Short mmCIF file of N, CA, C and O in Angstrom, two decimals:
data_model
loop_
_atom_site.label_atom_id
_atom_site.label_comp_id
_atom_site.label_asym_id
_atom_site.label_seq_id
_atom_site.Cartn_x
_atom_site.Cartn_y
_atom_site.Cartn_z
N MET A 1 -84.26 -48.48 1.78
CA MET A 1 -85.56 -48.10 2.29
C MET A 1 -86.34 -47.25 1.28
O MET A 1 -87.54 -47.25 1.30
N THR A 2 -85.62 -46.52 0.41
CA THR A 2 -86.34 -45.69 -0.55
C THR A 2 -87.07 -46.52 -1.60
O THR A 2 -87.88 -45.97 -2.34
N ASP A 3 -86.81 -47.83 -1.68
CA ASP A 3 -87.57 -48.69 -2.59
C ASP A 3 -89.04 -48.72 -2.19
O ASP A 3 -89.91 -48.99 -3.02
N ARG A 4 -89.30 -48.46 -0.95
CA ARG A 4 -90.66 -48.47 -0.42
C ARG A 4 -91.42 -47.19 -0.80
O ARG A 4 -92.63 -47.12 -0.68
N PHE A 5 -90.69 -46.19 -1.27
CA PHE A 5 -91.29 -44.90 -1.56
C PHE A 5 -91.18 -44.56 -3.04
O PHE A 5 -90.22 -44.94 -3.69
N SER A 6 -92.18 -43.84 -3.53
CA SER A 6 -92.15 -43.44 -4.94
C SER A 6 -92.30 -41.93 -5.05
O SER A 6 -93.05 -41.30 -4.31
N PHE A 7 -91.58 -41.37 -6.02
CA PHE A 7 -91.59 -39.93 -6.30
C PHE A 7 -92.48 -39.65 -7.50
O PHE A 7 -92.52 -40.45 -8.43
N ALA A 8 -93.15 -38.52 -7.50
CA ALA A 8 -93.91 -38.10 -8.69
C ALA A 8 -94.10 -36.60 -8.70
O ALA A 8 -94.22 -35.97 -7.65
N GLN A 9 -94.12 -36.04 -9.90
CA GLN A 9 -94.57 -34.66 -10.09
C GLN A 9 -96.06 -34.80 -10.33
O GLN A 9 -96.49 -35.48 -11.26
N SER A 10 -96.85 -34.23 -9.44
CA SER A 10 -98.29 -34.42 -9.52
C SER A 10 -99.03 -33.30 -8.82
O SER A 10 -98.64 -32.89 -7.73
N ASP A 11 -100.08 -32.82 -9.43
CA ASP A 11 -100.96 -31.88 -8.75
C ASP A 11 -102.14 -32.63 -8.13
O ASP A 11 -102.60 -32.28 -7.05
N GLU A 12 -102.59 -33.66 -8.79
CA GLU A 12 -103.78 -34.39 -8.36
C GLU A 12 -103.55 -35.24 -7.11
O GLU A 12 -104.46 -35.40 -6.30
N ARG A 13 -102.37 -35.82 -6.96
CA ARG A 13 -102.10 -36.73 -5.84
C ARG A 13 -101.76 -36.02 -4.53
O ARG A 13 -101.75 -36.65 -3.48
N ILE A 14 -101.48 -34.73 -4.60
CA ILE A 14 -101.06 -34.01 -3.40
C ILE A 14 -102.19 -34.06 -2.36
O ILE A 14 -103.33 -33.72 -2.64
N ASP A 15 -101.83 -34.48 -1.14
CA ASP A 15 -102.77 -34.48 -0.01
C ASP A 15 -102.73 -33.08 0.60
O ASP A 15 -101.93 -32.78 1.47
N ARG A 16 -103.59 -32.22 0.08
CA ARG A 16 -103.56 -30.81 0.44
C ARG A 16 -103.73 -30.58 1.94
O ARG A 16 -103.07 -29.71 2.51
N ALA A 17 -104.60 -31.33 2.57
CA ALA A 17 -104.80 -31.17 4.02
C ALA A 17 -103.53 -31.52 4.79
O ALA A 17 -103.13 -30.81 5.72
N ARG A 18 -102.88 -32.60 4.39
CA ARG A 18 -101.66 -33.03 5.06
C ARG A 18 -100.53 -32.03 4.83
O ARG A 18 -99.81 -31.66 5.75
N VAL A 19 -100.37 -31.57 3.60
CA VAL A 19 -99.34 -30.59 3.29
C VAL A 19 -99.58 -29.31 4.09
O VAL A 19 -98.65 -28.75 4.68
N HIS A 20 -100.81 -28.87 4.14
CA HIS A 20 -101.12 -27.66 4.91
C HIS A 20 -100.78 -27.86 6.38
O HIS A 20 -100.16 -26.99 7.02
N GLN A 21 -101.12 -29.00 6.94
CA GLN A 21 -100.80 -29.27 8.35
C GLN A 21 -99.30 -29.25 8.58
O GLN A 21 -98.81 -28.63 9.51
N TRP A 22 -98.56 -29.94 7.71
CA TRP A 22 -97.10 -29.95 7.85
C TRP A 22 -96.54 -28.54 7.87
O TRP A 22 -95.79 -28.16 8.76
N LEU A 23 -96.88 -27.77 6.84
CA LEU A 23 -96.27 -26.46 6.66
C LEU A 23 -96.75 -25.45 7.69
O LEU A 23 -95.96 -24.69 8.25
N SER A 24 -98.05 -25.41 7.96
CA SER A 24 -98.58 -24.40 8.87
C SER A 24 -98.31 -24.69 10.34
O SER A 24 -98.30 -23.77 11.16
N GLU A 25 -98.07 -25.96 10.67
CA GLU A 25 -97.86 -26.32 12.07
C GLU A 25 -96.44 -26.77 12.40
O GLU A 25 -95.98 -26.57 13.53
N GLU A 26 -95.74 -27.37 11.43
CA GLU A 26 -94.44 -27.98 11.74
C GLU A 26 -93.24 -27.29 11.10
O GLU A 26 -92.12 -27.50 11.55
N SER A 27 -93.44 -26.52 10.06
CA SER A 27 -92.28 -25.88 9.40
C SER A 27 -91.93 -24.58 10.12
O SER A 27 -92.76 -23.97 10.77
N TYR A 28 -90.68 -24.15 9.98
CA TYR A 28 -90.27 -22.88 10.57
C TYR A 28 -90.59 -21.71 9.66
O TYR A 28 -90.65 -20.57 10.09
N TRP A 29 -90.81 -21.95 8.38
CA TRP A 29 -90.98 -20.85 7.42
C TRP A 29 -92.43 -20.55 7.08
O TRP A 29 -92.71 -19.50 6.52
N ALA A 30 -93.35 -21.44 7.37
CA ALA A 30 -94.75 -21.20 6.96
C ALA A 30 -95.73 -21.38 8.11
O ALA A 30 -96.91 -21.60 7.88
N LYS A 31 -95.25 -21.27 9.34
CA LYS A 31 -96.13 -21.41 10.51
C LYS A 31 -97.29 -20.44 10.39
O LYS A 31 -97.10 -19.27 10.06
N GLY A 32 -98.49 -20.95 10.60
CA GLY A 32 -99.67 -20.11 10.56
C GLY A 32 -100.22 -19.82 9.17
O GLY A 32 -101.22 -19.14 9.04
N ARG A 33 -99.59 -20.35 8.13
CA ARG A 33 -100.10 -20.14 6.77
C ARG A 33 -101.51 -20.69 6.68
O ARG A 33 -101.78 -21.80 7.13
N THR A 34 -102.41 -19.94 6.11
CA THR A 34 -103.80 -20.41 6.02
C THR A 34 -103.94 -21.47 4.93
O THR A 34 -103.13 -21.55 4.00
N ARG A 35 -105.00 -22.23 5.03
CA ARG A 35 -105.27 -23.26 4.03
C ARG A 35 -105.53 -22.61 2.68
O ARG A 35 -105.08 -23.12 1.64
N ALA A 36 -106.22 -21.48 2.66
CA ALA A 36 -106.51 -20.80 1.40
C ALA A 36 -105.22 -20.36 0.71
O ALA A 36 -105.07 -20.52 -0.51
N VAL A 37 -104.29 -19.83 1.48
CA VAL A 37 -103.01 -19.41 0.91
C VAL A 37 -102.24 -20.63 0.41
O VAL A 37 -101.67 -20.60 -0.68
N GLN A 38 -102.24 -21.70 1.19
CA GLN A 38 -101.52 -22.90 0.77
C GLN A 38 -102.11 -23.48 -0.51
O GLN A 38 -101.39 -23.86 -1.43
N ASP A 39 -103.43 -23.55 -0.58
CA ASP A 39 -104.08 -24.07 -1.79
C ASP A 39 -103.76 -23.20 -3.00
O ASP A 39 -103.50 -23.72 -4.09
N ALA A 40 -103.74 -21.88 -2.82
CA ALA A 40 -103.40 -20.99 -3.93
C ALA A 40 -101.95 -21.20 -4.37
O ALA A 40 -101.66 -21.20 -5.57
N ALA A 41 -101.05 -21.41 -3.41
CA ALA A 41 -99.65 -21.67 -3.75
C ALA A 41 -99.51 -22.98 -4.51
O ALA A 41 -98.77 -23.05 -5.50
N ILE A 42 -100.22 -24.00 -4.10
CA ILE A 42 -100.19 -25.29 -4.80
C ILE A 42 -100.71 -25.10 -6.23
O ILE A 42 -100.10 -25.58 -7.18
N ASP A 43 -101.82 -24.39 -6.36
CA ASP A 43 -102.42 -24.20 -7.68
C ASP A 43 -101.51 -23.43 -8.64
O ASP A 43 -101.59 -23.61 -9.85
N ALA A 44 -100.63 -22.58 -8.11
CA ALA A 44 -99.78 -21.73 -8.95
C ALA A 44 -98.37 -22.30 -9.13
O ALA A 44 -97.50 -21.61 -9.66
N SER A 45 -98.15 -23.54 -8.72
CA SER A 45 -96.80 -24.11 -8.72
C SER A 45 -96.76 -25.49 -9.35
O SER A 45 -97.79 -26.13 -9.55
N ARG A 46 -95.54 -25.97 -9.63
CA ARG A 46 -95.31 -27.38 -9.96
C ARG A 46 -95.17 -28.09 -8.63
O ARG A 46 -94.40 -27.67 -7.78
N ASN A 47 -95.90 -29.16 -8.43
CA ASN A 47 -95.94 -29.85 -7.15
C ASN A 47 -95.35 -31.25 -7.26
O ASN A 47 -95.55 -31.95 -8.25
N TYR A 48 -94.64 -31.63 -6.19
CA TYR A 48 -93.94 -32.90 -6.15
C TYR A 48 -94.23 -33.59 -4.83
O TYR A 48 -94.44 -32.93 -3.81
N GLY A 49 -94.20 -34.89 -4.86
CA GLY A 49 -94.38 -35.62 -3.62
C GLY A 49 -93.67 -36.95 -3.65
O GLY A 49 -93.23 -37.44 -4.69
N VAL A 50 -93.58 -37.51 -2.47
CA VAL A 50 -93.11 -38.88 -2.28
C VAL A 50 -94.20 -39.58 -1.50
O VAL A 50 -94.72 -39.06 -0.51
N TRP A 51 -94.54 -40.79 -1.98
CA TRP A 51 -95.62 -41.57 -1.37
C TRP A 51 -95.09 -42.92 -0.90
O TRP A 51 -94.24 -43.53 -1.55
N ASP A 52 -95.65 -43.37 0.22
CA ASP A 52 -95.33 -44.69 0.76
C ASP A 52 -96.07 -45.73 -0.07
O ASP A 52 -97.31 -45.70 -0.14
N ALA A 53 -95.35 -46.64 -0.70
CA ALA A 53 -95.97 -47.65 -1.57
C ALA A 53 -96.86 -48.60 -0.79
O ALA A 53 -97.81 -49.15 -1.34
N ARG A 54 -96.57 -48.82 0.48
CA ARG A 54 -97.38 -49.75 1.27
C ARG A 54 -98.70 -49.16 1.72
O ARG A 54 -99.72 -49.83 1.70
N THR A 55 -98.67 -47.88 2.12
CA THR A 55 -99.88 -47.27 2.68
C THR A 55 -100.56 -46.31 1.71
O THR A 55 -101.73 -45.98 1.91
N GLY A 56 -99.83 -45.82 0.72
CA GLY A 56 -100.36 -44.81 -0.19
C GLY A 56 -100.31 -43.40 0.37
O GLY A 56 -100.67 -42.45 -0.30
N GLU A 57 -99.86 -43.26 1.62
CA GLU A 57 -99.82 -41.94 2.24
C GLU A 57 -98.66 -41.11 1.71
O GLU A 57 -97.58 -41.63 1.42
N GLN A 58 -98.89 -39.82 1.61
CA GLN A 58 -97.84 -38.92 1.19
C GLN A 58 -96.84 -38.77 2.34
O GLN A 58 -97.22 -38.55 3.49
N ALA A 59 -95.56 -38.87 2.01
CA ALA A 59 -94.50 -38.80 3.01
C ALA A 59 -93.65 -37.54 2.88
O ALA A 59 -92.89 -37.21 3.80
N ALA A 60 -93.75 -36.84 1.75
CA ALA A 60 -92.95 -35.63 1.54
C ALA A 60 -93.60 -34.76 0.47
O ALA A 60 -94.41 -35.25 -0.33
N TYR A 61 -93.21 -33.50 0.47
CA TYR A 61 -93.77 -32.53 -0.48
C TYR A 61 -92.72 -31.49 -0.83
O TYR A 61 -91.87 -31.14 0.00
N ALA A 62 -92.79 -31.00 -2.04
CA ALA A 62 -92.02 -29.83 -2.47
C ALA A 62 -92.79 -29.16 -3.59
O ALA A 62 -93.56 -29.80 -4.30
N ARG A 63 -92.56 -27.87 -3.73
CA ARG A 63 -93.14 -27.18 -4.87
C ARG A 63 -92.10 -26.29 -5.50
O ARG A 63 -91.12 -25.91 -4.87
N VAL A 64 -92.31 -25.99 -6.77
CA VAL A 64 -91.39 -25.15 -7.53
C VAL A 64 -92.19 -24.06 -8.22
O VAL A 64 -93.20 -24.32 -8.88
N VAL A 65 -91.72 -22.84 -8.04
CA VAL A 65 -92.26 -21.69 -8.75
C VAL A 65 -91.30 -21.43 -9.90
O VAL A 65 -90.09 -21.26 -9.69
N THR A 66 -91.81 -21.44 -11.13
CA THR A 66 -90.93 -21.31 -12.29
C THR A 66 -91.65 -20.70 -13.48
O THR A 66 -92.88 -20.81 -13.61
N ASP A 67 -90.87 -20.08 -14.36
CA ASP A 67 -91.41 -19.64 -15.64
C ASP A 67 -91.26 -20.74 -16.68
O ASP A 67 -91.73 -20.62 -17.80
N GLY A 68 -90.58 -21.84 -16.29
CA GLY A 68 -90.41 -22.98 -17.18
C GLY A 68 -89.36 -22.79 -18.26
O GLY A 68 -89.18 -23.67 -19.09
N VAL A 69 -88.66 -21.67 -18.23
CA VAL A 69 -87.69 -21.37 -19.28
C VAL A 69 -86.34 -20.96 -18.70
O VAL A 69 -85.30 -21.44 -19.16
N THR A 70 -86.34 -20.05 -17.73
CA THR A 70 -85.07 -19.50 -17.25
C THR A 70 -84.80 -19.67 -15.77
O THR A 70 -83.65 -19.65 -15.35
N PHE A 71 -85.84 -19.82 -14.95
CA PHE A 71 -85.67 -19.69 -13.51
C PHE A 71 -86.62 -20.61 -12.75
O PHE A 71 -87.75 -20.83 -13.17
N ALA A 72 -86.15 -21.12 -11.61
CA ALA A 72 -87.01 -21.90 -10.72
C ALA A 72 -86.62 -21.63 -9.27
O ALA A 72 -85.45 -21.47 -8.95
N TRP A 73 -87.63 -21.61 -8.43
CA TRP A 73 -87.43 -21.46 -6.99
C TRP A 73 -88.01 -22.71 -6.32
O TRP A 73 -89.20 -22.97 -6.42
N LEU A 74 -87.16 -23.49 -5.71
CA LEU A 74 -87.57 -24.69 -4.97
C LEU A 74 -87.96 -24.25 -3.57
O LEU A 74 -87.17 -23.61 -2.87
N CYS A 75 -89.18 -24.59 -3.15
CA CYS A 75 -89.65 -24.13 -1.85
C CYS A 75 -90.60 -25.14 -1.21
O CYS A 75 -91.00 -26.11 -1.85
N ASP A 76 -90.94 -24.87 0.03
CA ASP A 76 -91.86 -25.71 0.80
C ASP A 76 -91.46 -27.18 0.80
O ASP A 76 -92.32 -28.07 0.76
N VAL A 77 -90.17 -27.45 0.88
CA VAL A 77 -89.68 -28.83 0.92
C VAL A 77 -89.90 -29.35 2.33
O VAL A 77 -89.42 -28.75 3.30
N PHE A 78 -90.62 -30.46 2.45
CA PHE A 78 -90.94 -31.00 3.77
C PHE A 78 -91.04 -32.52 3.71
O PHE A 78 -91.69 -33.07 2.82
N VAL A 79 -90.41 -33.17 4.66
CA VAL A 79 -90.52 -34.63 4.83
C VAL A 79 -91.21 -34.87 6.16
O VAL A 79 -90.82 -34.29 7.19
N ALA A 80 -92.24 -35.72 6.17
CA ALA A 80 -92.96 -36.03 7.39
C ALA A 80 -92.00 -36.53 8.46
O ALA A 80 -91.08 -37.31 8.16
N SER A 81 -92.19 -36.10 9.68
CA SER A 81 -91.27 -36.45 10.76
C SER A 81 -91.11 -37.95 10.92
O SER A 81 -90.00 -38.44 11.13
N GLU A 82 -92.18 -38.70 10.76
CA GLU A 82 -92.10 -40.16 10.92
C GLU A 82 -91.38 -40.86 9.77
O GLU A 82 -91.03 -42.03 9.85
N ALA A 83 -91.15 -40.14 8.67
CA ALA A 83 -90.51 -40.73 7.49
C ALA A 83 -89.05 -40.29 7.35
O ALA A 83 -88.34 -40.80 6.48
N ARG A 84 -88.60 -39.39 8.19
CA ARG A 84 -87.23 -38.88 8.08
C ARG A 84 -86.21 -39.98 8.36
O ARG A 84 -86.48 -40.91 9.11
N GLY A 85 -85.04 -39.84 7.75
CA GLY A 85 -83.97 -40.80 7.95
C GLY A 85 -84.00 -41.97 7.00
O GLY A 85 -83.24 -42.92 7.14
N ASN A 86 -84.88 -41.91 6.02
CA ASN A 86 -85.03 -42.99 5.04
C ASN A 86 -84.59 -42.60 3.64
O ASN A 86 -84.89 -43.30 2.67
N GLY A 87 -83.91 -41.47 3.49
CA GLY A 87 -83.47 -41.03 2.18
C GLY A 87 -84.55 -40.35 1.36
O GLY A 87 -84.37 -40.12 0.16
N ILE A 88 -85.66 -40.03 1.98
CA ILE A 88 -86.79 -39.45 1.25
C ILE A 88 -86.48 -38.03 0.78
O ILE A 88 -86.85 -37.64 -0.33
N GLY A 89 -85.77 -37.25 1.59
CA GLY A 89 -85.38 -35.91 1.17
C GLY A 89 -84.51 -35.95 -0.06
O GLY A 89 -84.69 -35.18 -1.01
N LYS A 90 -83.57 -36.89 -0.09
CA LYS A 90 -82.70 -37.05 -1.26
C LYS A 90 -83.53 -37.45 -2.48
O LYS A 90 -83.34 -36.92 -3.58
N LEU A 91 -84.43 -38.42 -2.30
CA LEU A 91 -85.29 -38.86 -3.40
C LEU A 91 -86.11 -37.70 -3.95
O LEU A 91 -86.24 -37.53 -5.17
N LEU A 92 -86.65 -36.89 -3.06
CA LEU A 92 -87.47 -35.76 -3.46
C LEU A 92 -86.66 -34.73 -4.25
O LEU A 92 -87.05 -34.33 -5.35
N VAL A 93 -85.51 -34.33 -3.73
CA VAL A 93 -84.69 -33.32 -4.41
C VAL A 93 -84.17 -33.86 -5.74
O VAL A 93 -84.20 -33.16 -6.76
N GLN A 94 -83.71 -35.11 -5.77
CA GLN A 94 -83.25 -35.71 -7.04
C GLN A 94 -84.37 -35.72 -8.08
O GLN A 94 -84.14 -35.41 -9.25
N GLY A 95 -85.57 -36.07 -7.64
CA GLY A 95 -86.70 -36.12 -8.56
C GLY A 95 -87.07 -34.76 -9.12
O GLY A 95 -87.34 -34.62 -10.31
N VAL A 96 -87.06 -33.75 -8.26
CA VAL A 96 -87.36 -32.39 -8.71
C VAL A 96 -86.34 -31.94 -9.75
O VAL A 96 -86.69 -31.44 -10.82
N ILE A 97 -85.06 -32.13 -9.44
CA ILE A 97 -84.01 -31.72 -10.36
C ILE A 97 -84.13 -32.46 -11.69
O ILE A 97 -84.04 -31.85 -12.77
N ALA A 98 -84.36 -33.76 -11.64
CA ALA A 98 -84.51 -34.54 -12.87
C ALA A 98 -85.70 -34.06 -13.70
O ALA A 98 -85.64 -34.04 -14.93
N ASP A 99 -86.78 -33.67 -13.04
CA ASP A 99 -87.96 -33.18 -13.76
C ASP A 99 -87.69 -31.83 -14.42
O ASP A 99 -88.17 -31.57 -15.52
N LEU A 100 -86.90 -30.99 -13.77
CA LEU A 100 -86.66 -29.64 -14.28
C LEU A 100 -85.51 -29.56 -15.29
O LEU A 100 -85.48 -28.66 -16.13
N GLU A 101 -84.54 -30.46 -15.22
CA GLU A 101 -83.37 -30.39 -16.10
C GLU A 101 -83.70 -30.27 -17.58
O GLU A 101 -83.07 -29.49 -18.29
N PRO A 102 -84.67 -31.02 -18.11
CA PRO A 102 -84.96 -30.90 -19.54
C PRO A 102 -85.43 -29.51 -19.98
O PRO A 102 -85.39 -29.18 -21.16
N MET A 103 -85.84 -28.68 -19.02
CA MET A 103 -86.29 -27.32 -19.36
C MET A 103 -85.13 -26.41 -19.73
O MET A 103 -85.34 -25.36 -20.33
N GLY A 104 -83.92 -26.78 -19.35
CA GLY A 104 -82.76 -25.95 -19.63
C GLY A 104 -82.73 -24.66 -18.85
O GLY A 104 -82.22 -23.64 -19.33
N LEU A 105 -83.25 -24.68 -17.64
CA LEU A 105 -83.29 -23.48 -16.81
C LEU A 105 -81.88 -22.95 -16.57
O LEU A 105 -80.92 -23.71 -16.45
N ARG A 106 -81.77 -21.66 -16.46
CA ARG A 106 -80.48 -21.03 -16.21
C ARG A 106 -80.07 -21.15 -14.74
O ARG A 106 -78.91 -21.32 -14.41
N ARG A 107 -81.05 -21.04 -13.83
CA ARG A 107 -80.74 -21.18 -12.41
C ARG A 107 -81.95 -21.62 -11.61
O ARG A 107 -83.08 -21.38 -11.99
N MET A 108 -81.64 -22.32 -10.52
CA MET A 108 -82.64 -22.71 -9.54
C MET A 108 -82.12 -22.26 -8.19
O MET A 108 -80.95 -22.45 -7.87
N LEU A 109 -82.98 -21.66 -7.40
CA LEU A 109 -82.54 -21.24 -6.09
C LEU A 109 -83.48 -21.74 -5.03
O LEU A 109 -84.58 -22.20 -5.31
N LEU A 110 -83.02 -21.66 -3.79
CA LEU A 110 -83.82 -22.04 -2.64
C LEU A 110 -83.27 -21.32 -1.43
O LEU A 110 -82.20 -20.72 -1.48
N ALA A 111 -84.02 -21.37 -0.35
CA ALA A 111 -83.56 -20.83 0.93
C ALA A 111 -83.72 -21.93 1.96
O ALA A 111 -84.71 -22.65 1.97
N THR A 112 -82.72 -22.06 2.83
CA THR A 112 -82.80 -23.06 3.89
C THR A 112 -82.05 -22.56 5.11
O THR A 112 -81.05 -21.84 4.98
N ALA A 113 -82.54 -22.93 6.27
CA ALA A 113 -81.86 -22.59 7.51
C ALA A 113 -81.13 -23.79 8.09
O ALA A 113 -80.26 -23.64 8.92
N ASP A 114 -81.49 -25.01 7.60
CA ASP A 114 -80.96 -26.19 8.28
C ASP A 114 -80.64 -27.39 7.39
O ASP A 114 -80.28 -28.44 7.90
N ALA A 115 -80.74 -27.26 6.08
CA ALA A 115 -80.53 -28.43 5.22
C ALA A 115 -79.46 -28.17 4.16
O ALA A 115 -79.52 -28.74 3.07
N HIS A 116 -78.48 -27.37 4.47
CA HIS A 116 -77.42 -27.06 3.51
C HIS A 116 -76.74 -28.31 2.99
O HIS A 116 -76.43 -28.42 1.80
N GLY A 117 -76.48 -29.27 3.87
CA GLY A 117 -75.80 -30.51 3.47
C GLY A 117 -76.59 -31.29 2.44
O GLY A 117 -76.02 -31.81 1.47
N LEU A 118 -77.90 -31.40 2.63
CA LEU A 118 -78.74 -32.12 1.67
C LEU A 118 -78.65 -31.46 0.29
O LEU A 118 -78.41 -32.12 -0.71
N TYR A 119 -78.83 -30.16 0.25
CA TYR A 119 -78.85 -29.47 -1.04
C TYR A 119 -77.48 -29.44 -1.70
O TYR A 119 -77.38 -29.51 -2.92
N ALA A 120 -76.42 -29.34 -0.91
CA ALA A 120 -75.07 -29.35 -1.47
C ALA A 120 -74.80 -30.66 -2.20
O ALA A 120 -74.10 -30.67 -3.22
N GLN A 121 -75.36 -31.77 -1.73
CA GLN A 121 -75.19 -33.06 -2.40
C GLN A 121 -75.78 -33.05 -3.81
O GLN A 121 -75.45 -33.90 -4.64
N HIS A 122 -76.64 -32.10 -4.08
CA HIS A 122 -77.33 -32.03 -5.38
C HIS A 122 -76.91 -30.81 -6.19
O HIS A 122 -77.62 -30.39 -7.10
N GLY A 123 -75.75 -30.25 -5.84
CA GLY A 123 -75.19 -29.17 -6.65
C GLY A 123 -75.54 -27.76 -6.24
O GLY A 123 -75.09 -26.80 -6.87
N PHE A 124 -76.32 -27.58 -5.20
CA PHE A 124 -76.61 -26.23 -4.72
C PHE A 124 -75.42 -25.72 -3.93
O PHE A 124 -74.75 -26.48 -3.23
N ALA A 125 -75.14 -24.43 -4.06
CA ALA A 125 -74.03 -23.82 -3.35
C ALA A 125 -74.43 -22.42 -2.89
O ALA A 125 -75.34 -21.82 -3.46
N VAL A 126 -73.73 -21.93 -1.90
CA VAL A 126 -73.94 -20.55 -1.47
C VAL A 126 -73.57 -19.65 -2.64
O VAL A 126 -72.61 -19.92 -3.37
N SER A 127 -74.32 -18.60 -2.84
CA SER A 127 -74.09 -17.69 -3.95
C SER A 127 -72.68 -17.11 -3.92
O SER A 127 -72.17 -16.74 -2.86
N ASP A 128 -72.04 -17.07 -5.08
CA ASP A 128 -70.73 -16.45 -5.20
C ASP A 128 -70.79 -14.97 -4.85
O ASP A 128 -69.81 -14.39 -4.40
N ASP A 129 -71.93 -14.37 -5.08
CA ASP A 129 -72.08 -12.94 -4.82
C ASP A 129 -73.40 -12.70 -4.08
O ASP A 129 -74.40 -12.32 -4.68
N PRO A 130 -73.41 -12.94 -2.76
CA PRO A 130 -74.66 -12.77 -2.02
C PRO A 130 -75.18 -11.34 -2.05
O PRO A 130 -76.36 -11.11 -1.81
N ASN A 131 -74.31 -10.38 -2.35
CA ASN A 131 -74.76 -8.99 -2.44
C ASN A 131 -75.58 -8.72 -3.69
O ASN A 131 -76.21 -7.68 -3.81
N ARG A 132 -75.58 -9.66 -4.61
CA ARG A 132 -76.31 -9.51 -5.86
C ARG A 132 -77.82 -9.70 -5.65
O ARG A 132 -78.64 -9.09 -6.33
N TYR A 133 -78.17 -10.56 -4.73
CA TYR A 133 -79.58 -10.88 -4.50
C TYR A 133 -80.16 -9.97 -3.42
O TYR A 133 -79.55 -9.75 -2.37
N MET A 134 -81.34 -9.48 -3.67
CA MET A 134 -82.02 -8.62 -2.71
C MET A 134 -83.40 -9.19 -2.46
O MET A 134 -83.97 -9.87 -3.31
N ILE A 135 -83.93 -8.88 -1.32
CA ILE A 135 -85.25 -9.36 -0.93
C ILE A 135 -86.08 -8.18 -0.46
O ILE A 135 -85.58 -7.32 0.26
N ARG A 136 -87.33 -8.17 -0.85
CA ARG A 136 -88.26 -7.16 -0.34
C ARG A 136 -89.40 -7.90 0.33
O ARG A 136 -90.16 -8.61 -0.33
N ALA A 137 -89.51 -7.79 1.62
CA ALA A 137 -90.63 -8.39 2.36
C ALA A 137 -91.87 -7.59 2.06
O ALA A 137 -91.87 -6.36 2.10
N MET A 138 -92.95 -8.29 1.73
CA MET A 138 -94.19 -7.61 1.34
C MET A 138 -95.20 -7.52 2.49
O MET A 138 -96.12 -6.76 2.42
N SER A 139 -95.03 -8.33 3.50
CA SER A 139 -95.95 -8.21 4.64
C SER A 139 -95.35 -8.85 5.86
O SER A 139 -94.40 -9.54 5.84
#
């Protein structure tokens, strides 16, 4: 089924309205995010998507915050509900990793509440030392 879908790293092709709707209304981590905040996040990140070859519609989105040399944070990973179960999440994560590997980054991290199995298939693991990482909520 993934033959029907294509992956790309692209800023221009991102359907900003659709991505904002997905994240602000359907995700557990970005509910209520404003369009202005989402657009600013897109503008400041590497953006990835998966598109349906038949309709041209965007079926998934992810973005990466990175310095391009040592570190990357994979975030806002979302597959449209109607497209789930077709391997699109795997296609998206594989594509992101393949795009970033030539940079020689030292580490890539992410946070998830419900997709540990997907990410583990691509080499992500729980931190050996979770006490090493700290978080400061800003608002």
